[in-house]
Amino acid sequence: MEDRPLDYPLNANIDPETSVTGWIHPNATVSPKAQLEAGIRIDAYSSIGPGVRLGAGVHIGTHAVVTGRTTVGPGTRIFPFATVGVPPQDLKYRGEKTELVIGARNTIREYANISVGTEQGGGQTRLGDENMIMAYTHIAHDCVLGSGCVLTNMVQLAGHVVVEDLALLSGGVGVHQFVRIGRLAMVAANSAVLQDVPPFALAIGSPARVKSLNSTGLSRHGFQQADIIQLKKAYRVLFDVSRRFQDRLIAIAEDSHPAVQHLVDFVRSSERGICGSEE
């Protein structure tokens, strides 16, 4: 059975403020309480729940499930068999009205699984804009992703994980609950991340340890050689085990470079400790 354009969908609400011609396959299941904006496409055998809002131009692939109190930002594409907005895998959850908020132009690939938040974690799981969530990735309750992140196939984020902008997690990476991954950090494949990965770092291993600065990633995102040299100096001080940890931080904080200051702020606010340091 072919798709067909619909001025008024058969089984869902289109935002009345827009002039809509969306596409909903007749074999899709869409709640009449779902809110759909202009230009959406919902393929066959997908399921859209009553608490869902789909932004303009969202494309839901065949057999995908979008449920719960879930907002999907404009231009996002959800591929076949992904499950988005499902209840958290948390024994404390009792059906509270928590939510998932996904920003604009995200790509969520096959069999990815993303949970809504929990009351204990603030009630919301959040993704920013233009993230690539590859196949079989799990994003648990109360996680917060920035924008421009890449979560490669089979990345597993436990609850309350924070991933800052432009971070890259390679295939099979597992991240412990409450861990933070810093801006433009890269974690190598199959690593087990038990403590915070500082911004701009390349981490590898089980447990993950900081190997070096993520110089390639920095260059690709417009950092000049002078910036990279400045960060390398800061990293040498940060992991100089011959000095007290607090003395290292004080020394680094004297550098006014914005990236170095972000590194200092991140390390100072760490609750689980920084991977690769002795404290």
PDB file of C-alpha atoms in Angstrom, residues 11-262:
ATOM      1  CA  ASN A  11      -5.987   9.517  12.908  1.00  0.00           C
ATOM      2  CA  ALA A  12      -3.994  12.432  14.309  1.00  0.00           C
ATOM      3  CA  ASN A  13      -4.087  16.168  14.995  1.00  0.00           C
ATOM      4  CA  ILE A  14      -2.145  18.569  12.815  1.00  0.00           C
ATOM      5  CA  ASP A  15      -1.247  21.960  14.290  1.00  0.00           C
ATOM      6  CA  PRO A  16      -4.131  24.169  13.072  1.00  0.00           C
ATOM      7  CA  GLU A  17      -1.832  27.186  12.780  1.00  0.00           C
ATOM      8  CA  THR A  18       0.024  25.602   9.865  1.00  0.00           C
ATOM      9  CA  SER A  19      -1.051  24.758   6.345  1.00  0.00           C
ATOM     10  CA  VAL A  20      -0.143  21.098   6.370  1.00  0.00           C
ATOM     11  CA  THR A  21       0.325  18.383   3.836  1.00  0.00           C
ATOM     12  CA  GLY A  22       1.968  15.632   5.862  1.00  0.00           C
ATOM     13  CA  TRP A  23       2.407  11.970   5.023  1.00  0.00           C
ATOM     14  CA  ILE A  24       0.989   9.285   7.275  1.00  0.00           C
ATOM     15  CA  HIS A  25       0.923   5.720   6.041  1.00  0.00           C
ATOM     16  CA  PRO A  26      -2.500   4.104   6.503  1.00  0.00           C
ATOM     17  CA  ASN A  27      -0.864   1.270   8.454  1.00  0.00           C
ATOM     18  CA  ALA A  28       0.757   3.609  10.985  1.00  0.00           C
ATOM     19  CA  THR A  29      -0.850   3.923  14.418  1.00  0.00           C
ATOM     20  CA  VAL A  30      -1.056   7.567  15.477  1.00  0.00           C
ATOM     21  CA  SER A  31      -2.964   8.691  18.551  1.00  0.00           C
ATOM     22  CA  PRO A  32      -5.578  11.387  17.911  1.00  0.00           C
ATOM     23  CA  LYS A  33      -4.001  13.267  20.824  1.00  0.00           C
ATOM     24  CA  ALA A  34      -0.561  13.450  19.199  1.00  0.00           C
ATOM     25  CA  GLN A  35       0.449  16.926  17.996  1.00  0.00           C
ATOM     26  CA  LEU A  36       1.997  17.005  14.525  1.00  0.00           C
ATOM     27  CA  GLU A  37       3.436  20.013  12.732  1.00  0.00           C
ATOM     28  CA  ALA A  38       3.922  20.709   9.046  1.00  0.00           C
ATOM     29  CA  GLY A  39       5.662  18.342   6.669  1.00  0.00           C
ATOM     30  CA  ILE A  40       5.882  15.295   8.907  1.00  0.00           C
ATOM     31  CA  ARG A  41       6.213  11.793   7.471  1.00  0.00           C
ATOM     32  CA  ILE A  42       5.158   8.697   9.416  1.00  0.00           C
ATOM     33  CA  ASP A  43       5.917   5.389   7.729  1.00  0.00           C
ATOM     34  CA  ALA A  44       4.069   2.075   7.896  1.00  0.00           C
ATOM     35  CA  TYR A  45       3.650   0.162  11.168  1.00  0.00           C
ATOM     36  CA  SER A  46       5.153   2.906  13.304  1.00  0.00           C
ATOM     37  CA  SER A  47       3.402   3.944  16.523  1.00  0.00           C
ATOM     38  CA  ILE A  48       2.957   7.498  17.823  1.00  0.00           C
ATOM     39  CA  GLY A  49       1.552   7.869  21.341  1.00  0.00           C
ATOM     40  CA  PRO A  50      -0.881  10.423  22.776  1.00  0.00           C
ATOM     41  CA  GLY A  51       1.718  12.515  24.599  1.00  0.00           C
ATOM     42  CA  VAL A  52       3.956  12.988  21.562  1.00  0.00           C
ATOM     43  CA  ARG A  53       4.647  16.229  19.709  1.00  0.00           C
ATOM     44  CA  LEU A  54       6.480  16.021  16.375  1.00  0.00           C
ATOM     45  CA  GLY A  55       8.044  19.187  14.984  1.00  0.00           C
ATOM     46  CA  ALA A  56       8.011  20.296  11.377  1.00  0.00           C
ATOM     47  CA  GLY A  57       9.614  17.919   8.913  1.00  0.00           C
ATOM     48  CA  VAL A  58      10.101  15.033  11.334  1.00  0.00           C
ATOM     49  CA  HIS A  59      10.367  11.624   9.639  1.00  0.00           C
ATOM     50  CA  ILE A  60       9.423   8.492  11.594  1.00  0.00           C
ATOM     51  CA  GLY A  61      10.618   5.252   9.990  1.00  0.00           C
ATOM     52  CA  THR A  62       8.715   2.005   9.694  1.00  0.00           C
ATOM     53  CA  HIS A  63       8.136   0.063  12.942  1.00  0.00           C
ATOM     54  CA  ALA A  64       9.555   2.896  15.072  1.00  0.00           C
ATOM     55  CA  VAL A  65       7.818   3.675  18.380  1.00  0.00           C
ATOM     56  CA  VAL A  66       7.564   7.198  19.796  1.00  0.00           C
ATOM     57  CA  THR A  67       5.683   7.222  23.080  1.00  0.00           C
ATOM     58  CA  GLY A  68       5.489   8.917  26.490  1.00  0.00           C
ATOM     59  CA  ARG A  69       5.592  12.686  26.939  1.00  0.00           C
ATOM     60  CA  THR A  70       8.047  13.164  24.101  1.00  0.00           C
ATOM     61  CA  THR A  71       8.834  16.253  22.025  1.00  0.00           C
ATOM     62  CA  VAL A  72      10.796  15.697  18.820  1.00  0.00           C
ATOM     63  CA  GLY A  73      12.324  18.836  17.318  1.00  0.00           C
ATOM     64  CA  PRO A  74      12.036  19.884  13.671  1.00  0.00           C
ATOM     65  CA  GLY A  75      13.957  18.033  11.002  1.00  0.00           C
ATOM     66  CA  THR A  76      14.724  15.039  13.201  1.00  0.00           C
ATOM     67  CA  ARG A  77      14.710  11.594  11.616  1.00  0.00           C
ATOM     68  CA  ILE A  78      13.945   8.445  13.608  1.00  0.00           C
ATOM     69  CA  PHE A  79      14.856   5.253  11.766  1.00  0.00           C
ATOM     70  CA  PRO A  80      13.080   1.861  11.749  1.00  0.00           C
ATOM     71  CA  PHE A  81      12.662  -0.054  15.015  1.00  0.00           C
ATOM     72  CA  ALA A  82      13.916   2.757  17.256  1.00  0.00           C
ATOM     73  CA  THR A  83      12.033   3.095  20.567  1.00  0.00           C
ATOM     74  CA  VAL A  84      11.864   6.675  21.788  1.00  0.00           C
ATOM     75  CA  GLY A  85      10.238   8.031  24.952  1.00  0.00           C
ATOM     76  CA  VAL A  86       9.852   4.664  26.661  1.00  0.00           C
ATOM     77  CA  PRO A  87       9.557   4.318  30.467  1.00  0.00           C
ATOM     78  CA  PRO A  88      12.892   4.368  32.305  1.00  0.00           C
ATOM     79  CA  GLN A  89      14.556   1.118  33.320  1.00  0.00           C
ATOM     80  CA  ASP A  90      14.556   2.261  36.928  1.00  0.00           C
ATOM     81  CA  LEU A  91      12.916   0.291  39.740  1.00  0.00           C
ATOM     82  CA  LYS A  92      11.925   3.555  41.461  1.00  0.00           C
ATOM     83  CA  TYR A  93       9.784   4.666  38.519  1.00  0.00           C
ATOM     84  CA  ARG A  94       6.053   4.518  39.231  1.00  0.00           C
ATOM     85  CA  GLY A  95       4.600   6.088  36.110  1.00  0.00           C
ATOM     86  CA  GLU A  96       5.250   9.719  37.027  1.00  0.00           C
ATOM     87  CA  LYS A  97       4.674  12.332  34.301  1.00  0.00           C
ATOM     88  CA  THR A  98       8.250  12.748  33.178  1.00  0.00           C
ATOM     89  CA  GLU A  99       9.406  13.586  29.670  1.00  0.00           C
ATOM     90  CA  LEU A 100      11.904  13.387  26.849  1.00  0.00           C
ATOM     91  CA  VAL A 101      12.833  16.506  24.878  1.00  0.00           C
ATOM     92  CA  ILE A 102      14.744  16.089  21.611  1.00  0.00           C
ATOM     93  CA  GLY A 103      16.060  19.123  19.749  1.00  0.00           C
ATOM     94  CA  ALA A 104      16.256  19.861  16.035  1.00  0.00           C
ATOM     95  CA  ARG A 105      17.823  17.872  13.201  1.00  0.00           C
ATOM     96  CA  ASN A 106      18.837  14.837  15.225  1.00  0.00           C
ATOM     97  CA  THR A 107      19.394  11.452  13.609  1.00  0.00           C
ATOM     98  CA  ILE A 108      18.294   8.422  15.642  1.00  0.00           C
ATOM     99  CA  ARG A 109      19.225   5.182  13.931  1.00  0.00           C
ATOM    100  CA  GLU A 110      17.832   1.656  13.990  1.00  0.00           C
ATOM    101  CA  TYR A 111      17.059  -0.004  17.344  1.00  0.00           C
ATOM    102  CA  ALA A 112      18.198   2.976  19.397  1.00  0.00           C
ATOM    103  CA  ASN A 113      16.414   3.215  22.754  1.00  0.00           C
ATOM    104  CA  ILE A 114      15.819   6.490  24.633  1.00  0.00           C
ATOM    105  CA  SER A 115      13.969   6.741  27.960  1.00  0.00           C
ATOM    106  CA  VAL A 116      12.032   9.580  29.541  1.00  0.00           C
ATOM    107  CA  GLY A 117      13.342  11.035  32.802  1.00  0.00           C
ATOM    108  CA  THR A 118      12.519  10.283  36.424  1.00  0.00           C
ATOM    109  CA  GLU A 119      11.285  12.580  39.182  1.00  0.00           C
ATOM    110  CA  GLN A 120      14.469  11.938  41.156  1.00  0.00           C
ATOM    111  CA  GLY A 121      16.563  13.111  38.203  1.00  0.00           C
ATOM    112  CA  GLY A 122      14.647  16.289  37.435  1.00  0.00           C
ATOM    113  CA  GLY A 123      11.932  14.698  35.325  1.00  0.00           C
ATOM    114  CA  GLN A 124      13.503  15.110  31.910  1.00  0.00           C
ATOM    115  CA  THR A 125      15.871  13.402  29.484  1.00  0.00           C
ATOM    116  CA  ARG A 126      17.248  15.972  26.992  1.00  0.00           C
ATOM    117  CA  LEU A 127      19.021  15.920  23.649  1.00  0.00           C
ATOM    118  CA  GLY A 128      20.235  19.091  21.959  1.00  0.00           C
ATOM    119  CA  ASP A 129      20.476  19.662  18.212  1.00  0.00           C
ATOM    120  CA  GLU A 130      22.181  17.793  15.369  1.00  0.00           C
ATOM    121  CA  ASN A 131      23.256  14.718  17.298  1.00  0.00           C
ATOM    122  CA  MET A 132      23.954  11.401  15.581  1.00  0.00           C
ATOM    123  CA  ILE A 133      22.620   8.507  17.661  1.00  0.00           C
ATOM    124  CA  MET A 134      23.696   5.333  15.871  1.00  0.00           C
ATOM    125  CA  ALA A 135      22.162   1.856  15.898  1.00  0.00           C
ATOM    126  CA  TYR A 136      21.525  -0.048  19.147  1.00  0.00           C
ATOM    127  CA  THR A 137      22.507   2.909  21.321  1.00  0.00           C
ATOM    128  CA  HIS A 138      20.789   3.215  24.721  1.00  0.00           C
ATOM    129  CA  ILE A 139      20.239   6.610  26.363  1.00  0.00           C
ATOM    130  CA  ALA A 140      18.842   6.060  29.842  1.00  0.00           C
ATOM    131  CA  HIS A 141      16.646   8.236  32.033  1.00  0.00           C
ATOM    132  CA  ASP A 142      17.721  11.782  32.912  1.00  0.00           C
ATOM    133  CA  CYS A 143      20.662  11.841  30.506  1.00  0.00           C
ATOM    134  CA  VAL A 144      21.548  15.221  29.020  1.00  0.00           C
ATOM    135  CA  LEU A 145      23.229  15.447  25.624  1.00  0.00           C
ATOM    136  CA  GLY A 146      24.466  18.702  24.188  1.00  0.00           C
ATOM    137  CA  SER A 147      24.563  19.391  20.458  1.00  0.00           C
ATOM    138  CA  GLY A 148      26.692  17.924  17.691  1.00  0.00           C
ATOM    139  CA  CYS A 149      27.496  14.735  19.597  1.00  0.00           C
ATOM    140  CA  VAL A 150      28.151  11.394  17.906  1.00  0.00           C
ATOM    141  CA  LEU A 151      27.176   8.226  19.765  1.00  0.00           C
ATOM    142  CA  THR A 152      28.433   5.376  17.619  1.00  0.00           C
ATOM    143  CA  ASN A 153      26.806   1.940  17.374  1.00  0.00           C
ATOM    144  CA  MET A 154      25.955   0.239  20.677  1.00  0.00           C
ATOM    145  CA  VAL A 155      26.963   3.076  22.994  1.00  0.00           C
ATOM    146  CA  GLN A 156      25.284   2.506  26.372  1.00  0.00           C
ATOM    147  CA  LEU A 157      24.607   5.503  28.625  1.00  0.00           C
ATOM    148  CA  ALA A 158      23.396   4.759  32.146  1.00  0.00           C
ATOM    149  CA  GLY A 159      21.081   7.142  33.984  1.00  0.00           C
ATOM    150  CA  HIS A 160      21.959  10.799  34.651  1.00  0.00           C
ATOM    151  CA  VAL A 161      24.938  10.868  32.260  1.00  0.00           C
ATOM    152  CA  VAL A 162      25.877  14.280  30.823  1.00  0.00           C
ATOM    153  CA  VAL A 163      27.546  14.520  27.412  1.00  0.00           C
ATOM    154  CA  GLU A 164      28.722  17.990  26.428  1.00  0.00           C
ATOM    155  CA  ASP A 165      28.692  19.450  22.912  1.00  0.00           C
ATOM    156  CA  LEU A 166      30.644  17.779  20.105  1.00  0.00           C
ATOM    157  CA  ALA A 167      31.734  14.750  22.123  1.00  0.00           C
ATOM    158  CA  LEU A 168      32.312  11.497  20.232  1.00  0.00           C
ATOM    159  CA  LEU A 169      31.744   8.091  21.820  1.00  0.00           C
ATOM    160  CA  SER A 170      32.975   5.196  19.702  1.00  0.00           C
ATOM    161  CA  GLY A 171      31.291   1.819  19.268  1.00  0.00           C
ATOM    162  CA  GLY A 172      30.460  -0.245  22.331  1.00  0.00           C
ATOM    163  CA  VAL A 173      31.358   2.409  24.904  1.00  0.00           C
ATOM    164  CA  GLY A 174      29.636   1.965  28.270  1.00  0.00           C
ATOM    165  CA  VAL A 175      29.223   4.963  30.586  1.00  0.00           C
ATOM    166  CA  HIS A 176      28.492   4.621  34.327  1.00  0.00           C
ATOM    167  CA  GLN A 177      25.583   6.554  35.811  1.00  0.00           C
ATOM    168  CA  PHE A 178      26.204  10.212  36.761  1.00  0.00           C
ATOM    169  CA  VAL A 179      29.403  10.369  34.680  1.00  0.00           C
ATOM    170  CA  ARG A 180      30.083  13.449  32.533  1.00  0.00           C
ATOM    171  CA  ILE A 181      31.784  13.485  29.142  1.00  0.00           C
ATOM    172  CA  GLY A 182      33.367  16.846  28.388  1.00  0.00           C
ATOM    173  CA  ARG A 183      33.087  19.017  25.311  1.00  0.00           C
ATOM    174  CA  LEU A 184      34.941  17.706  22.248  1.00  0.00           C
ATOM    175  CA  ALA A 185      36.150  14.661  24.162  1.00  0.00           C
ATOM    176  CA  MET A 186      36.534  11.351  22.354  1.00  0.00           C
ATOM    177  CA  VAL A 187      36.176   7.932  23.968  1.00  0.00           C
ATOM    178  CA  ALA A 188      37.677   4.986  22.078  1.00  0.00           C
ATOM    179  CA  ALA A 189      35.704   1.857  21.203  1.00  0.00           C
ATOM    180  CA  ASN A 190      34.664  -0.626  23.900  1.00  0.00           C
ATOM    181  CA  SER A 191      35.860   1.577  26.743  1.00  0.00           C
ATOM    182  CA  ALA A 192      34.167   1.459  30.151  1.00  0.00           C
ATOM    183  CA  VAL A 193      33.850   4.992  31.504  1.00  0.00           C
ATOM    184  CA  LEU A 194      33.579   5.051  35.306  1.00  0.00           C
ATOM    185  CA  GLN A 195      34.683   8.642  35.972  1.00  0.00           C
ATOM    186  CA  ASP A 196      34.341  11.983  34.203  1.00  0.00           C
ATOM    187  CA  VAL A 197      36.206  12.435  30.918  1.00  0.00           C
ATOM    188  CA  PRO A 198      37.495  16.028  30.822  1.00  0.00           C
ATOM    189  CA  PRO A 199      36.853  18.299  27.843  1.00  0.00           C
ATOM    190  CA  PHE A 200      39.101  17.925  24.791  1.00  0.00           C
ATOM    191  CA  ALA A 201      40.514  14.583  25.997  1.00  0.00           C
ATOM    192  CA  LEU A 202      41.012  11.274  24.206  1.00  0.00           C
ATOM    193  CA  ALA A 203      40.169   8.451  26.623  1.00  0.00           C
ATOM    194  CA  ILE A 204      40.545   4.716  26.155  1.00  0.00           C
ATOM    195  CA  GLY A 205      40.374   1.495  28.141  1.00  0.00           C
ATOM    196  CA  SER A 206      38.428  -0.398  30.777  1.00  0.00           C
ATOM    197  CA  PRO A 207      38.336   1.519  33.000  1.00  0.00           C
ATOM    198  CA  ALA A 208      38.865   4.455  30.662  1.00  0.00           C
ATOM    199  CA  ARG A 209      41.965   6.582  31.174  1.00  0.00           C
ATOM    200  CA  VAL A 210      42.974   9.804  29.468  1.00  0.00           C
ATOM    201  CA  LYS A 211      45.526   8.974  26.789  1.00  0.00           C
ATOM    202  CA  SER A 212      46.121  12.383  25.231  1.00  0.00           C
ATOM    203  CA  LEU A 213      44.515  15.549  23.989  1.00  0.00           C
ATOM    204  CA  ASN A 214      41.945  15.012  21.219  1.00  0.00           C
ATOM    205  CA  SER A 215      44.059  17.060  18.814  1.00  0.00           C
ATOM    206  CA  THR A 216      42.435  15.711  15.651  1.00  0.00           C
ATOM    207  CA  GLY A 217      38.954  16.552  16.904  1.00  0.00           C
ATOM    208  CA  LEU A 218      40.059  20.016  17.950  1.00  0.00           C
ATOM    209  CA  SER A 219      41.563  20.726  14.524  1.00  0.00           C
ATOM    210  CA  ARG A 220      38.423  19.531  12.762  1.00  0.00           C
ATOM    211  CA  HIS A 221      36.330  21.949  14.803  1.00  0.00           C
ATOM    212  CA  GLY A 222      38.371  25.031  14.085  1.00  0.00           C
ATOM    213  CA  PHE A 223      40.881  25.156  16.926  1.00  0.00           C
ATOM    214  CA  GLN A 224      44.119  26.780  15.807  1.00  0.00           C
ATOM    215  CA  GLN A 225      47.535  25.293  16.519  1.00  0.00           C
ATOM    216  CA  ALA A 226      48.170  27.918  19.194  1.00  0.00           C
ATOM    217  CA  ASP A 227      44.974  26.861  20.993  1.00  0.00           C
ATOM    218  CA  ILE A 228      45.978  23.202  20.870  1.00  0.00           C
ATOM    219  CA  ILE A 229      49.447  23.972  22.237  1.00  0.00           C
ATOM    220  CA  GLN A 230      47.858  25.917  25.103  1.00  0.00           C
ATOM    221  CA  LEU A 231      45.591  22.993  25.970  1.00  0.00           C
ATOM    222  CA  LYS A 232      48.477  20.522  25.791  1.00  0.00           C
ATOM    223  CA  LYS A 233      50.348  22.588  28.365  1.00  0.00           C
ATOM    224  CA  ALA A 234      47.306  22.556  30.630  1.00  0.00           C
ATOM    225  CA  TYR A 235      46.950  18.784  30.290  1.00  0.00           C
ATOM    226  CA  ARG A 236      50.592  18.185  31.152  1.00  0.00           C
ATOM    227  CA  VAL A 237      50.085  20.100  34.370  1.00  0.00           C
ATOM    228  CA  LEU A 238      46.741  18.430  35.143  1.00  0.00           C
ATOM    229  CA  PHE A 239      48.244  14.938  34.999  1.00  0.00           C
ATOM    230  CA  ASP A 240      51.614  15.723  36.582  1.00  0.00           C
ATOM    231  CA  VAL A 241      51.397  13.276  39.491  1.00  0.00           C
ATOM    232  CA  SER A 242      54.501  14.734  41.148  1.00  0.00           C
ATOM    233  CA  ARG A 243      52.353  17.668  42.338  1.00  0.00           C
ATOM    234  CA  ARG A 244      49.314  17.845  44.593  1.00  0.00           C
ATOM    235  CA  PHE A 245      46.080  17.783  42.623  1.00  0.00           C
ATOM    236  CA  GLN A 246      44.817  21.104  44.002  1.00  0.00           C
ATOM    237  CA  ASP A 247      48.149  22.759  43.192  1.00  0.00           C
ATOM    238  CA  ARG A 248      47.825  21.582  39.609  1.00  0.00           C
ATOM    239  CA  LEU A 249      44.364  23.101  39.330  1.00  0.00           C
ATOM    240  CA  ILE A 250      45.555  26.413  40.744  1.00  0.00           C
ATOM    241  CA  ALA A 251      48.386  26.495  38.217  1.00  0.00           C
ATOM    242  CA  ILE A 252      46.091  25.764  35.282  1.00  0.00           C
ATOM    243  CA  ALA A 253      43.531  28.342  36.423  1.00  0.00           C
ATOM    244  CA  GLU A 254      46.083  31.110  35.912  1.00  0.00           C
ATOM    245  CA  ASP A 255      45.695  30.620  32.146  1.00  0.00           C
ATOM    246  CA  SER A 256      42.898  32.870  30.841  1.00  0.00           C
ATOM    247  CA  HIS A 257      42.364  30.949  27.592  1.00  0.00           C
ATOM    248  CA  PRO A 258      38.585  30.186  27.364  1.00  0.00           C
ATOM    249  CA  ALA A 259      39.112  26.498  26.587  1.00  0.00           C
ATOM    250  CA  VAL A 260      41.499  26.111  29.512  1.00  0.00           C
ATOM    251  CA  GLN A 261      39.026  27.862  31.809  1.00  0.00           C
ATOM    252  CA  HIS A 262      36.288  25.459  30.667  1.00  0.00           C
TER     253      HIS A 262
END
